[in-house]
XYZ file of C-alpha atoms in Angstrom:
397
model
C 4.929 25.035 -0.885
C 7.185 24.243 -3.884
C 7.706 21.251 -5.205
C 12.019 21.913 -4.851
C 11.106 22.366 -0.821
C 11.316 19.645 1.382
C 8.271 19.921 3.813
C 9.621 20.560 7.601
C 5.973 18.044 8.735
C 6.472 14.458 10.096
C 5.250 12.228 7.172
C 2.424 10.731 9.176
C -0.431 11.165 6.841
C -0.024 8.994 2.845
C -1.632 12.596 1.642
C -3.739 12.991 -0.713
C -2.525 15.130 -3.526
C -5.172 17.907 -3.186
C -4.866 20.812 -0.724
C -8.258 22.123 0.261
C -7.934 25.620 1.314
C -12.438 26.342 1.156
C -15.326 24.587 2.160
C -19.429 25.631 2.999
C -21.465 23.524 3.283
C -21.251 20.175 2.131
C -18.836 21.284 -0.771
C -14.776 21.618 -1.129
C -12.586 23.687 -3.157
C -9.264 23.249 -3.957
C -6.268 25.054 -4.974
C -6.914 24.874 -8.680
C -10.397 25.926 -8.036
C -11.859 22.558 -8.009
C -15.321 21.589 -6.244
C -15.642 18.917 -4.678
C -18.882 17.284 -3.010
C -17.536 15.979 0.531
C -19.216 12.921 0.858
C -16.768 12.500 4.353
C -17.256 15.047 6.719
C -13.306 15.600 7.562
C -13.983 12.017 8.839
C -17.024 12.065 10.405
C -15.882 15.615 12.166
C -18.329 18.147 10.407
C -21.288 16.864 10.897
C -22.982 20.682 10.023
C -21.000 20.530 6.867
C -18.117 23.176 6.817
C -18.075 26.517 8.170
C -21.493 26.475 10.260
C -22.995 29.829 10.686
C -24.914 29.910 13.976
C -21.057 28.303 15.073
C -19.295 30.686 13.579
C -21.196 33.458 15.505
C -20.909 31.847 18.644
C -17.517 31.478 18.208
C -16.635 35.667 17.073
C -18.621 36.169 20.023
C -16.966 33.676 22.287
C -13.473 35.493 20.792
C -14.990 38.843 22.002
C -14.944 37.364 25.265
C -12.777 35.179 26.551
C -10.287 32.328 24.775
C -8.509 30.629 27.918
C -8.602 30.044 31.296
C -6.953 27.384 33.635
C -9.575 24.801 34.669
C -8.960 25.588 38.253
C -11.581 28.332 37.313
C -14.980 27.235 37.367
C -16.187 28.362 33.192
C -19.472 28.977 32.653
C -19.322 27.158 29.164
C -18.448 23.568 30.305
C -21.879 23.364 32.091
C -24.280 24.643 29.910
C -22.391 21.868 27.186
C -22.341 19.132 29.924
C -26.762 19.719 30.622
C -26.821 19.338 27.273
C -24.597 16.546 26.613
C -25.965 14.336 29.692
C -29.606 15.881 29.342
C -29.909 13.598 26.200
C -28.346 10.870 26.987
C -28.403 7.769 29.732
C -25.204 10.035 31.666
C -24.928 12.235 34.669
C -21.434 13.806 34.445
C -18.769 14.967 31.757
C -15.142 15.405 31.286
C -13.987 17.523 28.915
C -10.694 17.214 26.518
C -9.426 18.104 23.128
C -9.738 15.047 21.226
C -11.197 11.425 21.037
C -8.032 9.594 21.444
C -7.852 11.636 24.903
C -11.129 10.905 26.318
C -11.245 7.571 25.063
C -7.682 7.448 27.915
C -10.152 9.101 29.967
C -12.922 6.163 30.115
C -9.688 3.458 30.624
C -8.055 5.550 33.043
C -11.778 6.068 34.863
C -12.417 2.061 34.390
C -9.242 1.162 35.824
C -9.232 3.890 39.023
C -13.930 2.978 39.853
C -12.066 -0.625 40.280
C -9.770 0.162 42.444
C -11.430 3.072 44.633
C -14.544 2.241 44.575
C -15.245 -1.004 44.051
C -12.159 -2.112 45.769
C -11.319 -4.804 43.340
C -7.506 -4.169 41.436
C -9.632 -5.358 38.283
C -7.902 -3.422 35.615
C -8.316 -5.522 32.222
C -10.594 -4.446 30.088
C -11.996 -6.686 26.817
C -11.914 -4.536 23.182
C -12.300 -6.005 20.027
C -10.855 -7.024 16.878
C -11.409 -4.188 13.956
C -11.721 -1.921 16.517
C -10.231 1.193 16.711
C -10.133 3.371 19.888
C -6.792 6.166 19.329
C -3.561 6.935 18.809
C -1.828 6.879 22.414
C -0.422 4.169 23.542
C -2.945 3.637 25.795
C -5.972 3.486 22.803
C -3.754 1.508 20.644
C -3.724 -1.232 22.685
C -6.530 -1.199 22.961
C -8.013 -0.728 19.256
C -7.950 -4.824 17.472
C -5.557 -3.681 15.258
C -1.925 -4.886 14.077
C -1.098 -2.067 12.064
C -1.696 0.660 14.676
C 0.844 -1.145 17.047
C 3.601 -2.146 14.590
C 7.303 -0.812 16.726
C 5.402 1.319 20.263
C 6.236 -2.045 22.256
C 6.018 -2.569 24.723
C 2.595 -1.953 24.996
C 0.284 -1.233 28.038
C -0.295 -4.280 29.833
C -4.352 -4.860 30.788
C -6.430 -5.549 26.921
C -7.646 -8.612 25.874
C -9.773 -8.735 22.377
C -12.781 -10.573 20.675
C -14.241 -10.898 17.198
C -17.002 -8.538 16.907
C -20.154 -9.509 17.418
C -19.451 -13.102 19.226
C -20.382 -13.487 22.886
C -19.368 -16.445 23.692
C -16.099 -15.273 22.450
C -16.025 -12.291 25.162
C -17.503 -14.540 28.370
C -14.300 -17.201 27.495
C -11.998 -13.754 28.066
C -13.863 -12.615 31.366
C -11.948 -13.315 34.086
C -11.001 -11.425 37.867
C -9.101 -9.540 35.918
C -11.885 -8.060 34.233
C -13.111 -4.078 34.981
C -14.889 -2.894 31.721
C -15.870 -4.025 28.104
C -14.556 -1.756 25.296
C -16.443 -1.024 22.272
C -18.191 1.059 19.096
C -21.900 0.776 17.914
C -20.569 0.930 14.290
C -17.097 0.062 13.603
C -15.822 2.778 11.503
C -11.916 2.258 10.895
C -12.638 -1.993 10.803
C -15.143 -1.447 7.904
C -18.618 -0.160 9.171
C -19.811 -2.788 10.709
C -23.141 -2.123 12.515
C -23.382 -4.546 15.998
C -25.856 -6.711 16.207
C -28.578 -6.271 18.580
C -28.941 -9.420 20.470
C -25.220 -9.465 20.663
C -25.196 -6.148 22.503
C -28.260 -6.824 24.701
C -26.145 -9.969 25.603
C -22.920 -7.760 26.064
C -24.709 -5.003 28.281
C -26.430 -8.083 30.605
C -22.895 -9.180 31.131
C -22.242 -6.220 32.075
C -24.704 -5.991 34.770
C -24.525 -9.671 36.124
C -20.582 -9.348 36.021
C -20.639 -5.420 37.633
C -18.115 -4.808 34.485
C -18.120 -0.988 33.289
C -20.043 -0.768 29.679
C -17.764 1.685 27.489
C -19.364 2.933 24.177
C -16.720 4.981 21.491
C -18.729 6.715 20.091
C -15.854 9.266 18.511
C -17.672 8.665 15.140
C -21.070 7.522 15.885
C -22.132 10.356 17.774
C -23.903 13.428 17.722
C -26.773 12.746 15.221
C -24.759 10.700 12.709
C -26.320 6.701 12.712
C -29.898 8.850 13.126
C -30.217 9.462 16.527
C -27.959 11.608 18.737
C -25.888 8.356 20.233
C -25.600 5.204 18.331
C -26.312 3.555 21.841
C -29.499 4.524 21.426
C -30.204 2.288 18.071
C -29.977 -0.692 20.926
C -32.124 -0.315 23.767
C -28.858 -0.253 26.776
C -27.299 2.085 29.036
C -23.585 2.513 28.946
C -22.282 3.129 31.606
C -19.266 5.303 29.799
C -19.410 7.495 26.435
C -17.046 9.070 24.889
C -17.145 11.676 22.441
C -15.366 14.025 19.895
C -15.401 14.166 15.646
C -18.608 15.865 15.330
C -18.644 17.728 18.716
C -17.590 20.933 17.501
C -18.709 21.180 13.793
C -14.633 20.819 13.311
C -13.255 22.596 16.406
C -10.855 20.496 18.587
C -12.078 19.458 21.607
C -13.994 15.952 23.421
C -15.566 14.916 26.418
C -16.055 11.328 28.334
C -19.678 11.416 29.282
C -20.576 9.120 32.954
C -22.968 7.660 35.219
C -23.051 9.348 38.817
C -21.468 6.089 40.103
C -18.382 6.777 38.645
C -17.502 10.853 39.753
C -16.244 9.054 43.041
C -13.435 8.089 41.242
C -12.205 10.608 39.711
C -12.295 13.140 42.635
C -10.012 16.318 42.455
C -6.199 16.031 40.715
C -6.706 12.031 39.610
C -7.167 13.060 35.722
C -6.895 16.563 33.949
C -6.105 18.164 30.448
C -4.816 22.156 30.140
C -6.977 22.149 26.743
C -10.150 20.054 28.084
C -13.358 22.252 27.636
C -11.847 25.996 26.762
C -14.957 28.630 26.258
C -13.879 28.213 22.660
C -14.097 25.199 22.252
C -17.006 24.660 24.382
C -18.740 27.755 22.497
C -18.305 25.397 19.506
C -20.186 22.740 20.656
C -22.891 24.134 22.366
C -24.045 25.773 18.889
C -23.340 22.578 17.080
C -25.303 20.509 19.952
C -28.166 22.874 19.593
C -28.781 23.621 15.964
C -28.383 19.383 15.584
C -31.446 19.581 18.437
C -32.911 22.589 16.504
C -33.359 21.755 13.437
C -34.606 18.198 13.899
C -31.013 16.341 11.962
C -31.039 13.638 13.914
C -34.131 12.245 12.432
C -32.590 13.594 8.790
C -29.688 11.832 9.526
C -32.126 9.180 9.690
C -34.340 9.683 6.811
C -31.108 10.868 3.927
C -29.360 7.678 5.511
C -32.242 4.877 5.113
C -32.963 6.849 1.532
C -28.979 6.592 0.299
C -28.375 2.891 1.594
C -32.115 2.006 -0.283
C -29.901 4.111 -3.377
C -26.766 2.223 -2.896
C -28.574 -1.318 -2.353
C -30.438 -1.490 -5.417
C -28.129 0.495 -8.022
C -25.080 -2.087 -6.627
C -27.244 -4.925 -6.362
C -26.128 -6.359 -9.631
C -22.208 -4.855 -9.479
C -19.524 -7.780 -9.837
C -17.084 -6.022 -7.360
C -19.629 -4.826 -4.675
C -20.085 -7.664 -2.153
C -22.538 -5.830 0.556
C -23.926 -1.993 1.463
C -23.962 -1.582 4.760
C -24.477 0.906 8.105
C -26.381 2.694 10.234
C -28.036 7.015 9.171
C -24.749 8.646 7.512
C -22.169 6.505 8.295
C -22.454 3.810 5.263
C -20.086 1.434 4.228
C -19.362 -0.287 0.703
C -17.304 -3.494 0.540
C -15.990 -4.314 -2.535
C -14.585 -7.214 -4.061
C -10.606 -4.910 -5.253
C -8.563 -2.519 -2.944
C -10.426 0.446 -2.391
C -7.634 3.020 -2.690
C -7.780 3.061 -6.627
C -11.604 3.448 -6.122
C -11.831 6.489 -4.523
C -8.685 7.751 -6.266
C -11.162 7.638 -9.025
C -13.905 8.969 -7.388
C -12.136 12.404 -6.449
C -11.368 13.001 -10.327
C -14.636 13.050 -10.387
C -14.758 15.615 -7.869
C -16.560 13.277 -4.915
C -14.454 12.891 -1.716
C -14.889 9.799 0.390
C -12.406 7.236 2.565
C -11.280 4.056 3.692
C -12.581 1.827 6.302
C -10.380 -0.973 5.633
C -8.364 -1.570 2.624
C -11.379 -3.086 0.701
C -14.421 -0.683 2.162
C -15.594 2.617 0.940
C -16.990 4.731 4.123
C -19.539 7.506 3.269
C -19.542 9.937 5.923
C -21.549 12.900 4.366
C -22.647 16.209 6.398
C -26.060 15.833 8.650
C -27.064 19.183 6.931
C -26.185 17.820 2.901
C -28.684 18.817 0.384
C -30.503 16.044 -1.655
C -28.863 17.345 -4.756
C -25.801 17.252 -3.661
C -25.950 13.315 -2.351
C -27.979 12.901 -5.252
C -25.015 13.456 -7.148
C -22.236 12.534 -5.103
C -24.690 8.743 -4.844
C -24.465 8.458 -8.390
C -20.437 9.543 -9.066
C -20.256 6.942 -6.904
C -21.957 3.630 -8.440
C -20.058 4.917 -12.633
C -17.373 5.206 -10.909
C -17.820 1.514 -9.637
C -19.998 0.334 -12.724
C -16.944 1.750 -15.159
C -14.365 -0.349 -12.131
C -16.420 -3.592 -12.442
C -16.755 -3.203 -16.637
C -12.547 -3.208 -16.620
C -11.922 -5.457 -14.242
C -14.139 -8.332 -17.179
C -11.989 -6.772 -19.790
């Protein structure tokens, strides 16, 4: 688009001054021919890297057969993908949709409907957490514990209350006769890449059992191998009632999913919920190939191993950097908390040919693909450490 031509897009994104035109593996190229090492994966989406061959082949085969058919008919790919997801999780049933917000919307609706139609309690309130992020629909942005995403959208739906993350006593105080569920991320991605404390999660799970509350785990960003487990809840020795997935599920093809325990199927009866583009033959083909590749090639274990390597490398090399407060994360979801805004640091890394993203105002977030070659990972980590060293040196001058 020429500089004198006004965009026909709504300006909802603060875009970087970069136009990407090609991706392969852990590399991206812009329209000037500049190459970048991708340590963001489209915000934890391209878990197999860009344009993975196994997914491409499955998509091409599906394009020759059937693109779309209404959910009024049986769709074999849905059944196959649902079987894959339930066999490798603690859940029994799956609802397919197109986005993470839609998956969380389904979880919220299911929790309320289960309380109403199955428990007969009429409870509707869901406890979520400060600094959480659950989506951009009216319900999911209300569930999000960040005021900035709610500005200008009032009045917001009733039914959400917020506790400080990792504070069990605060959660206990919020439980009432209106509470039907607790909803959280195992690692708060947008909130600063903050992992949940294991004792906190165990206490939450126990509370949900005692009070007959549903435990909803938002795995939109942490799911599909990113944290070194197929699902992040597995790090904590618990079984959620509901899990939501999207980002890493389809290698960049839009698909979301809500997974739940068998007891919840009674609440989502025919006609109670739906999605026109939920679980199309094309979307499910991409997701099947993605999940099968991750499982067959041992990429969950690889994410655990190279994630530990990346975190240890960053901790060692940044230990004496005065603008770095903490390095934290799980697997290949890593945060570097700094004493200055992340924006300038991210721009400097882009100039150096490395792509990362913010997680809150002062946190640099790394989310490389599970398939990133060791050489690319090392080059990316080296650039991060060099840029932070340069910024630290400039800060004391």
